[in-house]
Short mmCIF file of N, CA, C and O in Angstrom, two decimals:
data_model
loop_
_atom_site.label_atom_id
_atom_site.label_comp_id
_atom_site.label_asym_id
_atom_site.label_seq_id
_atom_site.Cartn_x
_atom_site.Cartn_y
_atom_site.Cartn_z
N MET A 1 0.85 -1.18 0.00
CA MET A 1 0.00 0.00 0.00
C MET A 1 0.89 1.24 0.00
O MET A 1 1.92 1.28 0.66
N ASN A 2 0.49 2.24 -0.71
CA ASN A 2 1.27 3.45 -0.88
C ASN A 2 1.23 4.31 0.38
O ASN A 2 0.17 4.66 0.87
N ARG A 3 2.39 4.69 0.89
CA ARG A 3 2.48 5.53 2.09
C ARG A 3 3.04 6.91 1.75
O ARG A 3 3.69 7.56 2.57
N LYS A 4 2.78 7.34 0.54
CA LYS A 4 3.32 8.62 0.06
C LYS A 4 2.75 9.80 0.85
O LYS A 4 3.48 10.73 1.19
N LEU A 5 1.46 9.77 1.14
CA LEU A 5 0.83 10.88 1.86
C LEU A 5 1.40 11.01 3.27
O LEU A 5 1.68 12.12 3.72
N GLU A 6 1.58 9.88 3.97
CA GLU A 6 2.15 9.94 5.31
C GLU A 6 3.57 10.51 5.27
O GLU A 6 3.94 11.32 6.11
N ARG A 7 4.34 10.06 4.28
CA ARG A 7 5.70 10.58 4.16
C ARG A 7 5.71 12.09 3.94
O ARG A 7 6.53 12.80 4.53
N ARG A 8 4.82 12.56 3.10
CA ARG A 8 4.77 14.00 2.85
C ARG A 8 4.37 14.78 4.09
O ARG A 8 4.93 15.83 4.40
N LEU A 9 3.38 14.27 4.82
CA LEU A 9 2.96 14.93 6.05
C LEU A 9 4.08 14.97 7.08
O LEU A 9 4.31 16.00 7.73
N VAL A 10 4.79 13.86 7.22
CA VAL A 10 5.91 13.82 8.17
C VAL A 10 7.03 14.74 7.70
O VAL A 10 7.65 15.44 8.52
N LEU A 11 7.29 14.77 6.40
CA LEU A 11 8.33 15.65 5.86
C LEU A 11 8.00 17.11 6.16
O LEU A 11 8.85 17.87 6.65
N ILE A 12 6.78 17.52 5.87
CA ILE A 12 6.38 18.91 6.12
C ILE A 12 6.43 19.20 7.62
O ILE A 12 6.91 20.26 8.04
N GLY A 13 5.98 18.25 8.44
CA GLY A 13 6.03 18.43 9.89
C GLY A 13 7.46 18.53 10.40
O GLY A 13 7.75 19.35 11.28
N ALA A 14 8.35 17.72 9.87
CA ALA A 14 9.76 17.76 10.30
C ALA A 14 10.42 19.07 9.90
O ALA A 14 11.16 19.67 10.68
N ILE A 15 10.13 19.53 8.69
CA ILE A 15 10.68 20.82 8.25
C ILE A 15 10.14 21.94 9.13
O ILE A 15 10.87 22.85 9.52
N TRP A 16 8.86 21.87 9.48
CA TRP A 16 8.26 22.86 10.36
C TRP A 16 8.94 22.85 11.74
O TRP A 16 9.23 23.90 12.31
N GLU A 17 9.19 21.65 12.29
CA GLU A 17 9.84 21.56 13.59
C GLU A 17 11.26 22.12 13.55
O GLU A 17 11.68 22.83 14.48
N ILE A 18 12.01 21.82 12.50
CA ILE A 18 13.36 22.35 12.36
C ILE A 18 13.33 23.86 12.23
O ILE A 18 14.11 24.58 12.87
N PHE A 19 12.41 24.38 11.42
CA PHE A 19 12.27 25.82 11.25
C PHE A 19 11.90 26.50 12.57
O PHE A 19 12.49 27.51 12.95
N THR A 20 10.93 25.94 13.29
CA THR A 20 10.51 26.51 14.56
C THR A 20 11.64 26.50 15.58
O THR A 20 11.85 27.48 16.29
N GLY A 21 12.37 25.41 15.64
CA GLY A 21 13.50 25.33 16.56
C GLY A 21 14.59 26.32 16.22
O GLY A 21 15.17 26.96 17.11
N ALA A 22 14.87 26.49 14.93
CA ALA A 22 15.91 27.45 14.52
C ALA A 22 15.48 28.88 14.83
O ALA A 22 16.29 29.69 15.31
N VAL A 23 14.23 29.21 14.56
CA VAL A 23 13.73 30.56 14.86
C VAL A 23 13.79 30.80 16.37
O VAL A 23 14.19 31.88 16.82
N THR A 24 13.40 29.81 17.15
CA THR A 24 13.44 29.95 18.61
C THR A 24 14.86 30.19 19.10
O THR A 24 15.10 31.08 19.91
N MET A 25 15.79 29.42 18.57
CA MET A 25 17.18 29.56 19.02
C MET A 25 17.83 30.85 18.53
O MET A 25 18.50 31.54 19.29
N LEU A 26 17.65 31.15 17.26
CA LEU A 26 18.38 32.27 16.68
C LEU A 26 17.77 33.63 17.01
O LEU A 26 18.50 34.58 17.30
N PHE A 27 16.46 33.73 16.94
CA PHE A 27 15.85 35.04 17.10
C PHE A 27 15.30 35.28 18.50
O PHE A 27 15.60 36.29 19.14
N TYR A 28 14.50 34.34 18.99
CA TYR A 28 13.85 34.54 20.28
C TYR A 28 14.88 34.50 21.41
O TYR A 28 14.88 35.37 22.29
N ALA A 29 15.76 33.50 21.42
CA ALA A 29 16.77 33.40 22.48
C ALA A 29 17.74 34.58 22.41
O ALA A 29 18.14 35.12 23.45
N SER A 30 18.10 35.00 21.21
CA SER A 30 18.99 36.15 21.07
C SER A 30 18.34 37.43 21.59
O SER A 30 19.00 38.26 22.22
N ALA A 31 17.05 37.59 21.34
CA ALA A 31 16.33 38.77 21.84
C ALA A 31 16.29 38.76 23.36
O ALA A 31 16.44 39.81 24.00
N ILE A 32 16.10 37.60 23.96
CA ILE A 32 16.11 37.49 25.42
C ILE A 32 17.48 37.87 25.96
O ILE A 32 17.60 38.62 26.94
N LYS A 33 18.53 37.37 25.33
CA LYS A 33 19.89 37.65 25.79
C LYS A 33 20.21 39.14 25.68
O LYS A 33 20.78 39.73 26.60
N LYS A 34 19.83 39.77 24.57
CA LYS A 34 20.07 41.20 24.41
C LYS A 34 19.32 42.02 25.44
O LYS A 34 19.83 43.00 25.97
N GLN A 35 18.09 41.60 25.72
CA GLN A 35 17.29 42.32 26.71
C GLN A 35 17.93 42.20 28.10
O GLN A 35 17.93 43.16 28.87
N GLY A 36 18.49 41.06 28.41
CA GLY A 36 19.15 40.88 29.69
C GLY A 36 20.44 41.67 29.80
O GLY A 36 20.79 42.17 30.87
N LEU A 37 21.14 41.82 28.69
CA LEU A 37 22.39 42.58 28.71
C LEU A 37 22.17 44.09 28.76
O LEU A 37 23.05 44.82 29.18
N SER A 38 21.02 44.52 28.33
CA SER A 38 20.76 45.96 28.28
C SER A 38 20.16 46.50 29.56
O SER A 38 19.80 47.67 29.63
N VAL A 39 20.07 45.68 30.61
CA VAL A 39 19.49 46.12 31.88
C VAL A 39 20.47 47.07 32.57
O VAL A 39 21.65 46.79 32.70
N ARG A 40 19.96 48.21 33.00
CA ARG A 40 20.76 49.20 33.71
C ARG A 40 20.11 49.47 35.07
O ARG A 40 19.12 50.16 35.16
N GLU A 41 20.65 48.86 36.07
CA GLU A 41 20.14 49.04 37.44
C GLU A 41 21.18 49.81 38.23
O GLU A 41 22.37 49.83 37.89
N THR A 42 20.73 50.43 39.28
CA THR A 42 21.65 51.20 40.12
C THR A 42 22.48 50.30 41.01
O THR A 42 23.64 50.56 41.26
N SER A 43 21.92 49.21 41.45
CA SER A 43 22.61 48.30 42.36
C SER A 43 23.26 47.18 41.57
O SER A 43 22.66 46.60 40.66
N PHE A 44 24.49 46.86 41.94
CA PHE A 44 25.22 45.78 41.28
C PHE A 44 24.53 44.44 41.53
O PHE A 44 24.44 43.60 40.64
N GLY A 45 24.02 44.23 42.75
CA GLY A 45 23.33 42.99 43.10
C GLY A 45 22.07 42.78 42.29
O GLY A 45 21.80 41.67 41.82
N LYS A 46 21.29 43.84 42.12
CA LYS A 46 20.06 43.73 41.31
C LYS A 46 20.40 43.44 39.86
O LYS A 46 19.73 42.65 39.20
N MET A 47 21.44 44.10 39.35
CA MET A 47 21.84 43.89 37.96
C MET A 47 22.29 42.45 37.74
O MET A 47 21.92 41.82 36.75
N GLU A 48 23.06 41.89 38.67
CA GLU A 48 23.51 40.50 38.56
C GLU A 48 22.32 39.54 38.61
O GLU A 48 22.27 38.58 37.86
N ALA A 49 21.35 39.80 39.49
CA ALA A 49 20.18 38.93 39.61
C ALA A 49 19.35 38.96 38.33
O ALA A 49 18.90 37.91 37.85
N ILE A 50 19.15 40.13 37.77
CA ILE A 50 18.35 40.25 36.54
C ILE A 50 19.07 39.58 35.37
O ILE A 50 18.45 38.88 34.57
N GLN A 51 20.38 39.79 35.27
CA GLN A 51 21.12 39.15 34.19
C GLN A 51 21.14 37.63 34.35
O GLN A 51 21.11 36.89 33.37
N SER A 52 21.16 37.13 35.58
CA SER A 52 21.09 35.69 35.82
C SER A 52 19.73 35.14 35.39
O SER A 52 19.65 34.06 34.79
N LEU A 53 18.68 35.88 35.69
CA LEU A 53 17.34 35.47 35.29
C LEU A 53 17.22 35.41 33.76
O LEU A 53 16.74 34.41 33.21
N PHE A 54 17.71 36.44 33.09
CA PHE A 54 17.65 36.44 31.62
C PHE A 54 18.56 35.37 31.03
O PHE A 54 18.25 34.79 29.99
N GLY A 55 19.67 35.06 31.70
CA GLY A 55 20.54 33.98 31.24
C GLY A 55 19.84 32.63 31.32
O GLY A 55 19.96 31.79 30.43
N SER A 56 19.07 32.43 32.40
CA SER A 56 18.31 31.18 32.54
C SER A 56 17.22 31.09 31.48
O SER A 56 16.98 30.01 30.91
N MET A 57 16.56 32.19 31.19
CA MET A 57 15.52 32.20 30.15
C MET A 57 16.15 31.94 28.79
O MET A 57 15.56 31.23 27.96
N TYR A 58 17.34 32.47 28.56
CA TYR A 58 18.05 32.24 27.31
C TYR A 58 18.36 30.75 27.15
O TYR A 58 18.13 30.17 26.08
N MET A 59 18.88 30.12 28.21
CA MET A 59 19.22 28.69 28.14
C MET A 59 17.98 27.84 27.93
O MET A 59 18.01 26.85 27.20
N PHE A 60 16.86 28.23 28.54
CA PHE A 60 15.61 27.50 28.34
C PHE A 60 15.17 27.60 26.88
O PHE A 60 14.77 26.60 26.27
N ALA A 61 15.24 28.79 26.30
CA ALA A 61 14.83 28.97 24.90
C ALA A 61 15.74 28.19 23.95
O ALA A 61 15.26 27.58 22.99
N VAL A 62 17.03 28.16 24.23
CA VAL A 62 17.96 27.41 23.38
C VAL A 62 17.68 25.91 23.50
O VAL A 62 17.65 25.19 22.49
N THR A 63 17.43 25.43 24.71
CA THR A 63 17.12 24.01 24.92
C THR A 63 15.82 23.64 24.22
O THR A 63 15.73 22.59 23.57
N PHE A 64 14.83 24.49 24.33
CA PHE A 64 13.54 24.27 23.69
C PHE A 64 13.72 24.18 22.17
O PHE A 64 13.17 23.29 21.51
N GLY A 65 14.50 25.10 21.59
CA GLY A 65 14.77 25.07 20.16
C GLY A 65 15.52 23.82 19.73
O GLY A 65 15.22 23.23 18.69
N MET A 66 16.48 23.39 20.55
CA MET A 66 17.24 22.18 20.22
C MET A 66 16.36 20.93 20.26
O MET A 66 16.53 20.02 19.45
N ILE A 67 15.40 20.91 21.18
CA ILE A 67 14.48 19.76 21.24
C ILE A 67 13.66 19.69 19.96
O ILE A 67 13.50 18.62 19.38
N PHE A 68 13.17 20.84 19.49
CA PHE A 68 12.39 20.84 18.25
C PHE A 68 13.25 20.44 17.05
O PHE A 68 12.79 19.68 16.19
N ILE A 69 14.45 20.93 16.98
CA ILE A 69 15.34 20.57 15.86
C ILE A 69 15.65 19.07 15.89
O ILE A 69 15.61 18.40 14.85
N THR A 70 15.91 18.53 17.07
CA THR A 70 16.19 17.11 17.20
C THR A 70 14.98 16.27 16.79
O THR A 70 15.13 15.28 16.06
N LEU A 71 13.79 16.66 17.24
CA LEU A 71 12.58 15.94 16.83
C LEU A 71 12.39 15.99 15.32
O LEU A 71 11.97 15.00 14.71
N GLY A 72 12.69 17.13 14.71
CA GLY A 72 12.57 17.25 13.26
C GLY A 72 13.49 16.29 12.53
O GLY A 72 13.08 15.61 11.58
N PHE A 73 14.74 16.21 12.98
CA PHE A 73 15.68 15.30 12.32
C PHE A 73 15.33 13.83 12.59
O PHE A 73 15.49 12.98 11.71
N ILE A 74 14.84 13.52 13.78
CA ILE A 74 14.40 12.15 14.07
C ILE A 74 13.24 11.78 13.15
O ILE A 74 13.21 10.69 12.58
N ASN A 75 12.30 12.70 12.97
CA ASN A 75 11.15 12.42 12.10
C ASN A 75 11.58 12.29 10.64
O ASN A 75 11.01 11.49 9.90
N LEU A 76 12.58 13.07 10.21
CA LEU A 76 13.09 12.89 8.84
C LEU A 76 13.69 11.50 8.66
O LEU A 76 13.49 10.85 7.63
N TYR A 77 14.42 11.04 9.66
CA TYR A 77 15.00 9.70 9.59
C TYR A 77 13.92 8.62 9.57
O TYR A 77 13.96 7.69 8.77
N LEU A 78 12.94 8.76 10.48
CA LEU A 78 11.89 7.74 10.58
C LEU A 78 10.95 7.75 9.38
O LEU A 78 10.34 6.73 9.08
N MET A 79 10.85 8.89 8.72
CA MET A 79 10.01 8.98 7.52
C MET A 79 10.49 7.98 6.46
O MET A 79 9.68 7.34 5.79
N ASN A 80 11.79 7.83 6.35
CA ASN A 80 12.35 6.90 5.37
C ASN A 80 12.19 5.44 5.79
O ASN A 80 12.36 4.54 4.98
N LYS A 81 11.89 5.20 7.06
CA LYS A 81 11.72 3.84 7.56
C LYS A 81 10.31 3.29 7.31
O LYS A 81 10.09 2.10 7.50
N LEU A 82 9.36 4.15 6.92
CA LEU A 82 8.00 3.67 6.63
C LEU A 82 8.06 2.73 5.43
O LEU A 82 8.44 3.12 4.34
N ASP A 83 7.70 1.50 5.66
CA ASP A 83 7.76 0.48 4.62
C ASP A 83 6.41 0.37 3.92
O ASP A 83 5.37 0.39 4.56
N GLU A 84 6.46 0.25 2.60
CA GLU A 84 5.24 0.19 1.80
C GLU A 84 4.44 -1.09 2.04
O GLU A 84 3.22 -1.06 2.07
N GLN A 85 5.12 -2.20 2.19
CA GLN A 85 4.44 -3.50 2.26
C GLN A 85 4.28 -4.04 3.68
O GLN A 85 3.64 -5.05 3.88
N LYS A 86 4.88 -3.37 4.65
CA LYS A 86 4.89 -3.88 6.02
C LYS A 86 3.86 -3.12 6.85
O LYS A 86 3.65 -1.93 6.69
N ILE A 87 3.22 -3.83 7.76
CA ILE A 87 2.29 -3.20 8.69
C ILE A 87 3.12 -2.58 9.81
O ILE A 87 3.72 -3.27 10.62
N GLU A 88 3.21 -1.26 9.80
CA GLU A 88 3.99 -0.51 10.79
C GLU A 88 3.12 -0.22 12.00
O GLU A 88 1.99 0.22 11.87
N VAL A 89 3.65 -0.45 13.18
CA VAL A 89 2.92 -0.15 14.40
C VAL A 89 3.66 0.92 15.22
O VAL A 89 3.07 1.89 15.66
N LYS A 90 4.95 0.75 15.38
CA LYS A 90 5.72 1.65 16.23
C LYS A 90 5.84 3.06 15.64
O LYS A 90 5.74 4.05 16.37
N LEU A 91 6.07 3.16 14.36
CA LEU A 91 6.26 4.48 13.75
C LEU A 91 4.99 5.33 13.80
O LEU A 91 5.07 6.51 14.18
N PRO A 92 3.81 4.80 13.46
CA PRO A 92 2.61 5.62 13.61
C PRO A 92 2.34 6.04 15.05
O PRO A 92 1.92 7.18 15.30
N VAL A 93 2.64 5.16 15.99
CA VAL A 93 2.47 5.52 17.40
C VAL A 93 3.45 6.64 17.77
O VAL A 93 3.10 7.57 18.52
N TRP A 94 4.67 6.58 17.26
CA TRP A 94 5.65 7.64 17.49
C TRP A 94 5.15 8.97 16.93
O TRP A 94 5.24 10.01 17.59
N PHE A 95 4.62 8.95 15.71
CA PHE A 95 4.12 10.19 15.10
C PHE A 95 2.95 10.76 15.90
O PHE A 95 2.85 11.98 16.06
N ILE A 96 2.09 9.89 16.41
CA ILE A 96 0.97 10.37 17.24
C ILE A 96 1.51 10.95 18.55
O ILE A 96 1.04 12.00 19.01
N PHE A 97 2.51 10.31 19.14
CA PHE A 97 3.12 10.83 20.36
C PHE A 97 3.73 12.22 20.12
O PHE A 97 3.52 13.14 20.92
N VAL A 98 4.47 12.36 19.03
CA VAL A 98 5.07 13.66 18.71
C VAL A 98 3.98 14.71 18.46
O VAL A 98 4.10 15.86 18.88
N GLY A 99 2.90 14.29 17.81
CA GLY A 99 1.78 15.20 17.59
C GLY A 99 1.14 15.66 18.88
O GLY A 99 0.80 16.84 19.04
N LEU A 100 0.97 14.75 19.83
CA LEU A 100 0.39 15.12 21.13
C LEU A 100 1.32 16.03 21.92
O LEU A 100 0.87 17.00 22.55
N VAL A 101 2.62 15.75 21.87
CA VAL A 101 3.58 16.64 22.54
C VAL A 101 3.57 18.02 21.89
O VAL A 101 3.58 19.04 22.59
N SER A 102 3.50 18.06 20.58
CA SER A 102 3.43 19.35 19.88
C SER A 102 2.16 20.10 20.26
O SER A 102 2.19 21.32 20.43
N TYR A 103 1.07 19.37 20.39
CA TYR A 103 -0.19 20.00 20.81
C TYR A 103 -0.07 20.60 22.21
O TYR A 103 -0.53 21.72 22.45
N LEU A 104 0.54 19.85 23.12
CA LEU A 104 0.72 20.35 24.48
C LEU A 104 1.65 21.56 24.54
O LEU A 104 1.53 22.40 25.42
N LEU A 105 2.58 21.64 23.59
CA LEU A 105 3.50 22.77 23.53
C LEU A 105 2.95 23.91 22.66
O LEU A 105 3.68 24.86 22.38
N MET A 106 1.69 23.78 22.26
CA MET A 106 0.99 24.79 21.46
C MET A 106 1.61 24.98 20.06
O MET A 106 1.56 26.06 19.50
N ASP A 107 2.19 23.94 19.53
CA ASP A 107 2.69 23.94 18.16
C ASP A 107 1.61 23.28 17.30
O ASP A 107 1.69 22.11 16.95
N ILE A 108 0.60 24.05 16.97
CA ILE A 108 -0.58 23.50 16.31
C ILE A 108 -0.27 22.94 14.91
O ILE A 108 -0.71 21.83 14.59
N PRO A 109 0.49 23.64 14.06
CA PRO A 109 0.79 23.04 12.74
C PRO A 109 1.54 21.70 12.86
O PRO A 109 1.22 20.74 12.16
N GLY A 110 2.52 21.63 13.73
CA GLY A 110 3.25 20.38 13.93
C GLY A 110 2.35 19.28 14.47
O GLY A 110 2.46 18.12 14.08
N ALA A 111 1.44 19.66 15.38
CA ALA A 111 0.52 18.68 15.95
C ALA A 111 -0.41 18.12 14.89
O ALA A 111 -0.61 16.90 14.80
N VAL A 112 -0.97 18.99 14.07
CA VAL A 112 -1.90 18.54 13.03
C VAL A 112 -1.19 17.63 12.03
O VAL A 112 -1.72 16.57 11.66
N LEU A 113 0.01 18.01 11.61
CA LEU A 113 0.73 17.21 10.62
C LEU A 113 1.13 15.84 11.17
O LEU A 113 0.92 14.81 10.52
N CYS A 114 1.69 15.81 12.38
CA CYS A 114 2.13 14.52 12.94
C CYS A 114 0.95 13.63 13.31
O CYS A 114 0.99 12.42 13.06
N LEU A 115 -0.08 14.21 13.90
CA LEU A 115 -1.26 13.39 14.23
C LEU A 115 -1.91 12.83 12.97
O LEU A 115 -2.32 11.67 12.94
N SER A 116 -2.00 13.64 11.92
CA SER A 116 -2.59 13.18 10.67
C SER A 116 -1.78 12.03 10.08
O SER A 116 -2.35 11.03 9.62
N ALA A 117 -0.46 12.17 10.07
CA ALA A 117 0.39 11.11 9.52
C ALA A 117 0.25 9.83 10.32
O ALA A 117 0.14 8.73 9.75
N GLY A 118 0.23 9.93 11.64
CA GLY A 118 0.11 8.74 12.47
C GLY A 118 -1.24 8.05 12.31
O GLY A 118 -1.32 6.83 12.20
N ILE A 119 -2.31 8.83 12.27
CA ILE A 119 -3.64 8.25 12.13
C ILE A 119 -3.82 7.62 10.76
O ILE A 119 -4.39 6.53 10.63
N LEU A 120 -3.32 8.29 9.71
CA LEU A 120 -3.40 7.70 8.36
C LEU A 120 -2.62 6.39 8.27
O LEU A 120 -3.09 5.42 7.65
N ALA A 121 -1.44 6.36 8.88
CA ALA A 121 -0.64 5.13 8.83
C ALA A 121 -1.35 4.00 9.58
O ALA A 121 -1.35 2.85 9.10
N LEU A 122 -1.96 4.30 10.72
CA LEU A 122 -2.70 3.25 11.45
C LEU A 122 -3.92 2.78 10.66
O LEU A 122 -4.24 1.60 10.66
N ALA A 123 -4.59 3.70 9.96
CA ALA A 123 -5.75 3.32 9.15
C ALA A 123 -5.33 2.43 7.98
O ALA A 123 -6.01 1.45 7.65
N LYS A 124 -4.19 2.76 7.38
CA LYS A 124 -3.70 1.92 6.28
C LYS A 124 -3.27 0.55 6.80
O LYS A 124 -3.39 -0.45 6.09
N ASN A 125 -2.75 0.51 8.04
CA ASN A 125 -2.41 -0.79 8.63
C ASN A 125 -3.65 -1.68 8.72
O ASN A 125 -3.59 -2.86 8.42
N LYS A 126 -4.75 -1.08 9.13
CA LYS A 126 -5.99 -1.85 9.27
C LYS A 126 -6.45 -2.39 7.92
O LYS A 126 -6.84 -3.55 7.81
N SER A 127 -6.38 -1.55 6.89
CA SER A 127 -6.79 -2.02 5.57
C SER A 127 -5.83 -3.07 5.03
O SER A 127 -6.24 -4.01 4.34
N MET A 128 -4.54 -2.95 5.36
CA MET A 128 -3.58 -3.96 4.92
C MET A 128 -3.85 -5.30 5.60
O MET A 128 -3.71 -6.35 4.97
N ARG A 129 -4.25 -5.26 6.87
CA ARG A 129 -4.60 -6.50 7.57
C ARG A 129 -5.82 -7.16 6.92
O ARG A 129 -5.85 -8.38 6.72
N LYS A 130 -6.83 -6.34 6.60
CA LYS A 130 -8.05 -6.88 5.97
C LYS A 130 -7.72 -7.50 4.62
O LYS A 130 -8.21 -8.58 4.28
N LEU A 131 -6.89 -6.79 3.83
CA LEU A 131 -6.51 -7.33 2.53
C LEU A 131 -5.73 -8.64 2.68
O LEU A 131 -5.91 -9.58 1.89
N GLY A 132 -4.88 -8.71 3.69
CA GLY A 132 -4.13 -9.94 3.93
C GLY A 132 -5.04 -11.08 4.32
O GLY A 132 -4.84 -12.22 3.88
N GLN A 133 -6.04 -10.79 5.14
CA GLN A 133 -7.00 -11.83 5.53
C GLN A 133 -7.82 -12.30 4.34
O GLN A 133 -8.04 -13.50 4.16
N LEU A 134 -8.25 -11.37 3.50
CA LEU A 134 -9.02 -11.75 2.31
C LEU A 134 -8.16 -12.57 1.35
O LEU A 134 -8.65 -13.53 0.74
N HIS A 135 -6.90 -12.21 1.23
CA HIS A 135 -5.99 -12.95 0.35
C HIS A 135 -5.78 -14.38 0.87
O HIS A 135 -5.75 -15.33 0.08
N GLU A 136 -5.63 -14.51 2.19
CA GLU A 136 -5.47 -15.87 2.78
C GLU A 136 -6.73 -16.70 2.59
O GLU A 136 -6.64 -17.89 2.29
N GLU A 137 -7.90 -16.08 2.76
CA GLU A 137 -9.16 -16.82 2.61
C GLU A 137 -9.36 -17.26 1.16
O GLU A 137 -9.86 -18.34 0.89
N SER A 138 -8.97 -16.40 0.21
CA SER A 138 -9.15 -16.78 -1.20
C SER A 138 -8.21 -17.90 -1.60
O SER A 138 -8.52 -18.70 -2.50
N GLN A 139 -7.05 -17.98 -0.98
CA GLN A 139 -6.12 -19.05 -1.32
C GLN A 139 -6.56 -20.39 -0.69
O GLN A 139 -6.22 -21.44 -1.21
N LEU A 140 -7.27 -20.32 0.42
CA LEU A 140 -7.77 -21.55 1.03
C LEU A 140 -8.92 -22.15 0.25
O LEU A 140 -9.15 -23.36 0.29
N SER A 141 -9.67 -21.32 -0.46
CA SER A 141 -10.84 -21.81 -1.19
C SER A 141 -10.50 -22.47 -2.48
O SER A 141 -9.56 -22.45 -3.09
#
């Protein structure tokens, strides 16, 4: 059975995740860092505390971006593992898991793409099982 649609959905989702992670790391984290460096307080202690806070926010944004980039590359790799003739179980479940995580992180485009790919792959698995059963029954007759 052709899994071209699932591959395309995962490809678009992976590119979206890589893009989102890169934007988060390059632009959002850099803006946080610049804002932390531009703080002008009268007290040295207050300035150090504020810069430490912005440094922690910067590291969180960079980590968040790296997680998205890593998920994107993992999905690109797994996209090529979808076999046309094999009933895949683990990969569609992985795509649904990534879609749910994306949904919880408010990444709606990534969630829709990954959930769609996972659900389509599971639906094709069911039809492949039915076709296999019909083929076995016809050979017995």
